[in-house]
């Protein structure tokens, strides 16, 4: 390679940034849509916040509400390229996943007696679930891009 073909430091940084952005975009396209994640968080928070407010038999049937969401994801996933799972998740991903599980467990101890308290529990769970799923999605994308960059060609 002659000296004229070697890019300057600024051009090299620009090319690397463009490659990283393209890789992130490709990986993001294979992850679940953000709307799906938000609907999943809202539906999960609604189900867990209604425990103790509605009849127990009805509450046990409430996970059936996930059926349309699962159908949406399956139909969406059929149109996308198959995603390659991350080989290792980051420490942030594991910490946020454990935080979400801990929040869900603590929410089981908070049984609302009125609709107002159920709404407060719902808002708290939506905030925790949405934030956790958002961070987990971001960390998965970062891990997959990093893993893809470390693969030998």
mmCIF file of C-alpha atoms in Angstrom:
data_model
loop_
_atom_site.group_PDB
_atom_site.id
_atom_site.type_symbol
_atom_site.label_atom_id
_atom_site.label_comp_id
_atom_site.label_asym_id
_atom_site.label_seq_id
_atom_site.Cartn_x
_atom_site.Cartn_y
_atom_site.Cartn_z
ATOM 1 C CA UNK A 1 0.000 0.000 0.000
ATOM 2 C CA UNK A 2 1.506 3.275 -1.036
ATOM 3 C CA UNK A 3 1.535 6.342 1.137
ATOM 4 C CA UNK A 4 -1.174 7.984 -0.999
ATOM 5 C CA UNK A 5 -3.610 5.121 -0.265
ATOM 6 C CA UNK A 6 -3.246 5.330 3.513
ATOM 7 C CA UNK A 7 -6.127 7.413 4.888
ATOM 8 C CA UNK A 8 -5.412 10.252 7.242
ATOM 9 C CA UNK A 9 -6.226 9.856 10.909
ATOM 10 C CA UNK A 10 -9.418 11.895 10.503
ATOM 11 C CA UNK A 11 -10.554 9.829 7.489
ATOM 12 C CA UNK A 12 -9.790 6.565 9.312
ATOM 13 C CA UNK A 13 -11.795 7.679 12.347
ATOM 14 C CA UNK A 14 -14.662 8.665 10.047
ATOM 15 C CA UNK A 15 -14.568 5.296 8.274
ATOM 16 C CA UNK A 16 -14.508 3.415 11.590
ATOM 17 C CA UNK A 17 -17.445 5.461 12.912
ATOM 18 C CA UNK A 18 -19.415 4.756 9.724
ATOM 19 C CA UNK A 19 -18.683 1.025 9.999
ATOM 20 C CA UNK A 20 -19.718 0.974 13.657
ATOM 21 C CA UNK A 21 -22.938 2.862 12.858
ATOM 22 C CA UNK A 22 -23.749 0.458 10.003
ATOM 23 C CA UNK A 23 -23.119 -2.570 12.233
ATOM 24 C CA UNK A 24 -25.266 -1.107 15.010
ATOM 25 C CA UNK A 25 -28.062 -0.393 12.544
ATOM 26 C CA UNK A 26 -27.981 -3.929 11.184
ATOM 27 C CA UNK A 27 -28.006 -5.471 14.654
ATOM 28 C CA UNK A 28 -30.774 -3.101 15.804
ATOM 29 C CA UNK A 29 -32.919 -4.165 12.847
ATOM 30 C CA UNK A 30 -32.855 -7.782 14.019
ATOM 31 C CA UNK A 31 -33.819 -6.960 17.614
ATOM 32 C CA UNK A 32 -37.429 -6.695 18.700
ATOM 33 C CA UNK A 33 -38.994 -3.327 17.792
ATOM 34 C CA UNK A 34 -39.090 -0.670 20.481
ATOM 35 C CA UNK A 35 -42.892 -0.565 20.268
ATOM 36 C CA UNK A 36 -42.972 -4.276 21.097
ATOM 37 C CA UNK A 37 -40.773 -3.711 24.142
ATOM 38 C CA UNK A 38 -42.983 -0.874 25.394
ATOM 39 C CA UNK A 39 -46.185 -2.881 24.920
ATOM 40 C CA UNK A 40 -44.540 -5.848 26.678
ATOM 41 C CA UNK A 41 -43.570 -3.641 29.622
ATOM 42 C CA UNK A 42 -47.028 -2.068 29.882
ATOM 43 C CA UNK A 43 -48.842 -5.394 29.647
ATOM 44 C CA UNK A 44 -46.557 -7.056 32.201
ATOM 45 C CA UNK A 45 -46.910 -4.120 34.584
ATOM 46 C CA UNK A 46 -50.693 -4.165 34.195
ATOM 47 C CA UNK A 47 -50.918 -7.871 35.001
ATOM 48 C CA UNK A 48 -48.657 -7.669 38.040
ATOM 49 C CA UNK A 49 -50.285 -4.503 39.369
ATOM 50 C CA UNK A 50 -53.775 -6.025 39.243
ATOM 51 C CA UNK A 51 -52.918 -8.883 41.575
ATOM 52 C CA UNK A 52 -55.090 -8.455 44.655
ATOM 53 C CA UNK A 53 -57.430 -5.989 42.973
ATOM 54 C CA UNK A 54 -59.234 -8.319 40.581
ATOM 55 C CA UNK A 55 -60.537 -11.822 41.234
ATOM 56 C CA UNK A 56 -57.700 -14.355 41.579
ATOM 57 C CA UNK A 57 -59.183 -16.747 39.004
ATOM 58 C CA UNK A 58 -59.352 -13.901 36.473
ATOM 59 C CA UNK A 59 -55.802 -12.843 37.339
ATOM 60 C CA UNK A 60 -54.478 -16.350 36.615
ATOM 61 C CA UNK A 61 -56.009 -16.141 33.131
ATOM 62 C CA UNK A 62 -54.506 -12.697 32.441
ATOM 63 C CA UNK A 63 -51.293 -14.059 30.843
ATOM 64 C CA UNK A 64 -53.531 -15.078 27.927
ATOM 65 C CA UNK A 65 -53.287 -11.387 26.987
ATOM 66 C CA UNK A 66 -49.752 -12.134 25.825
ATOM 67 C CA UNK A 67 -51.082 -14.280 22.927
ATOM 68 C CA UNK A 68 -51.597 -11.346 20.515
ATOM 69 C CA UNK A 69 -48.208 -9.952 21.508
ATOM 70 C CA UNK A 70 -46.527 -13.297 20.815
ATOM 71 C CA UNK A 71 -48.330 -13.539 17.460
ATOM 72 C CA UNK A 72 -47.143 -10.019 16.577
ATOM 73 C CA UNK A 73 -43.542 -10.929 17.414
ATOM 74 C CA UNK A 74 -43.643 -14.212 15.481
ATOM 75 C CA UNK A 75 -45.058 -12.515 12.379
ATOM 76 C CA UNK A 76 -42.515 -9.706 12.691
ATOM 77 C CA UNK A 77 -39.589 -12.104 13.203
ATOM 78 C CA UNK A 78 -40.467 -14.090 10.080
ATOM 79 C CA UNK A 79 -39.828 -10.987 7.953
ATOM 80 C CA UNK A 80 -36.448 -10.203 9.505
ATOM 81 C CA UNK A 81 -33.077 -11.921 9.127
ATOM 82 C CA UNK A 82 -32.374 -14.489 11.804
ATOM 83 C CA UNK A 83 -30.625 -12.829 14.688
ATOM 84 C CA UNK A 84 -27.421 -14.228 16.044
ATOM 85 C CA UNK A 85 -27.500 -14.405 19.837
ATOM 86 C CA UNK A 86 -24.859 -12.592 21.828
ATOM 87 C CA UNK A 87 -22.230 -15.020 23.048
ATOM 88 C CA UNK A 88 -21.685 -13.146 26.304
ATOM 89 C CA UNK A 89 -23.852 -10.558 27.956
ATOM 90 C CA UNK A 90 -22.290 -7.586 29.643
ATOM 91 C CA UNK A 91 -22.268 -7.016 33.377
ATOM 92 C CA UNK A 92 -24.791 -4.186 32.934
ATOM 93 C CA UNK A 93 -27.203 -6.567 31.179
ATOM 94 C CA UNK A 94 -27.006 -9.107 34.004
ATOM 95 C CA UNK A 95 -27.304 -6.412 36.695
ATOM 96 C CA UNK A 96 -30.375 -4.856 35.055
ATOM 97 C CA UNK A 97 -31.966 -8.275 34.542
ATOM 98 C CA UNK A 98 -31.456 -9.059 38.226
ATOM 99 C CA UNK A 99 -32.816 -5.624 39.186
ATOM 100 C CA UNK A 100 -35.925 -6.271 37.103
ATOM 101 C CA UNK A 101 -36.416 -9.676 38.723
ATOM 102 C CA UNK A 102 -35.920 -8.149 42.174
ATOM 103 C CA UNK A 103 -38.447 -5.378 41.424
ATOM 104 C CA UNK A 104 -40.929 -7.986 40.247
ATOM 105 C CA UNK A 105 -40.429 -10.008 43.413
ATOM 106 C CA UNK A 106 -40.848 -6.930 45.626
ATOM 107 C CA UNK A 107 -43.980 -5.995 43.701
ATOM 108 C CA UNK A 108 -45.500 -9.289 44.844
ATOM 109 C CA UNK A 109 -45.241 -8.044 48.431
ATOM 110 C CA UNK A 110 -47.088 -4.831 47.550
ATOM 111 C CA UNK A 111 -50.704 -5.952 47.199
ATOM 112 C CA UNK A 112 -52.885 -2.930 46.490
ATOM 113 C CA UNK A 113 -56.222 -2.649 48.217
ATOM 114 C CA UNK A 114 -57.614 0.202 46.125
ATOM 115 C CA UNK A 115 -57.525 1.160 42.476
ATOM 116 C CA UNK A 116 -55.460 4.272 43.229
ATOM 117 C CA UNK A 117 -52.691 2.212 44.789
ATOM 118 C CA UNK A 118 -52.927 -0.265 41.893
ATOM 119 C CA UNK A 119 -52.391 2.637 39.473
ATOM 120 C CA UNK A 120 -49.337 3.779 41.453
ATOM 121 C CA UNK A 121 -47.978 0.220 41.414
ATOM 122 C CA UNK A 122 -48.651 0.054 37.669
ATOM 123 C CA UNK A 123 -46.734 3.289 37.024
ATOM 124 C CA UNK A 124 -43.797 2.124 39.132
ATOM 125 C CA UNK A 125 -43.653 -1.234 37.351
ATOM 126 C CA UNK A 126 -43.940 0.368 33.906
ATOM 127 C CA UNK A 127 -40.994 2.627 34.749
ATOM 128 C CA UNK A 128 -38.868 -0.276 35.999
ATOM 129 C CA UNK A 129 -39.805 -2.677 33.183
ATOM 130 C CA UNK A 130 -39.414 -0.125 30.388
ATOM 131 C CA UNK A 131 -36.080 1.093 31.716
ATOM 132 C CA UNK A 132 -34.788 -2.428 32.249
ATOM 133 C CA UNK A 133 -35.902 -3.714 28.845
ATOM 134 C CA UNK A 134 -34.466 -0.608 27.162
ATOM 135 C CA UNK A 135 -31.066 -1.072 28.837
ATOM 136 C CA UNK A 136 -31.065 -4.829 28.189
ATOM 137 C CA UNK A 137 -31.826 -4.238 24.502
ATOM 138 C CA UNK A 138 -29.074 -1.621 24.238
ATOM 139 C CA UNK A 139 -26.532 -3.876 25.965
ATOM 140 C CA UNK A 140 -27.465 -6.833 23.744
ATOM 141 C CA UNK A 141 -26.891 -4.715 20.652
ATOM 142 C CA UNK A 142 -23.530 -3.524 21.986
ATOM 143 C CA UNK A 143 -22.483 -7.077 22.863
ATOM 144 C CA UNK A 144 -23.453 -8.395 19.436
ATOM 145 C CA UNK A 145 -21.597 -5.601 17.625
ATOM 146 C CA UNK A 146 -18.517 -6.116 19.801
ATOM 147 C CA UNK A 147 -18.681 -9.878 19.310
ATOM 148 C CA UNK A 148 -19.070 -9.434 15.556
ATOM 149 C CA UNK A 149 -16.027 -7.138 15.462
ATOM 150 C CA UNK A 150 -13.938 -9.701 17.328
ATOM 151 C CA UNK A 151 -14.825 -12.579 14.979
ATOM 152 C CA UNK A 152 -12.050 -13.768 12.709
ATOM 153 C CA UNK A 153 -12.870 -13.522 9.017
#
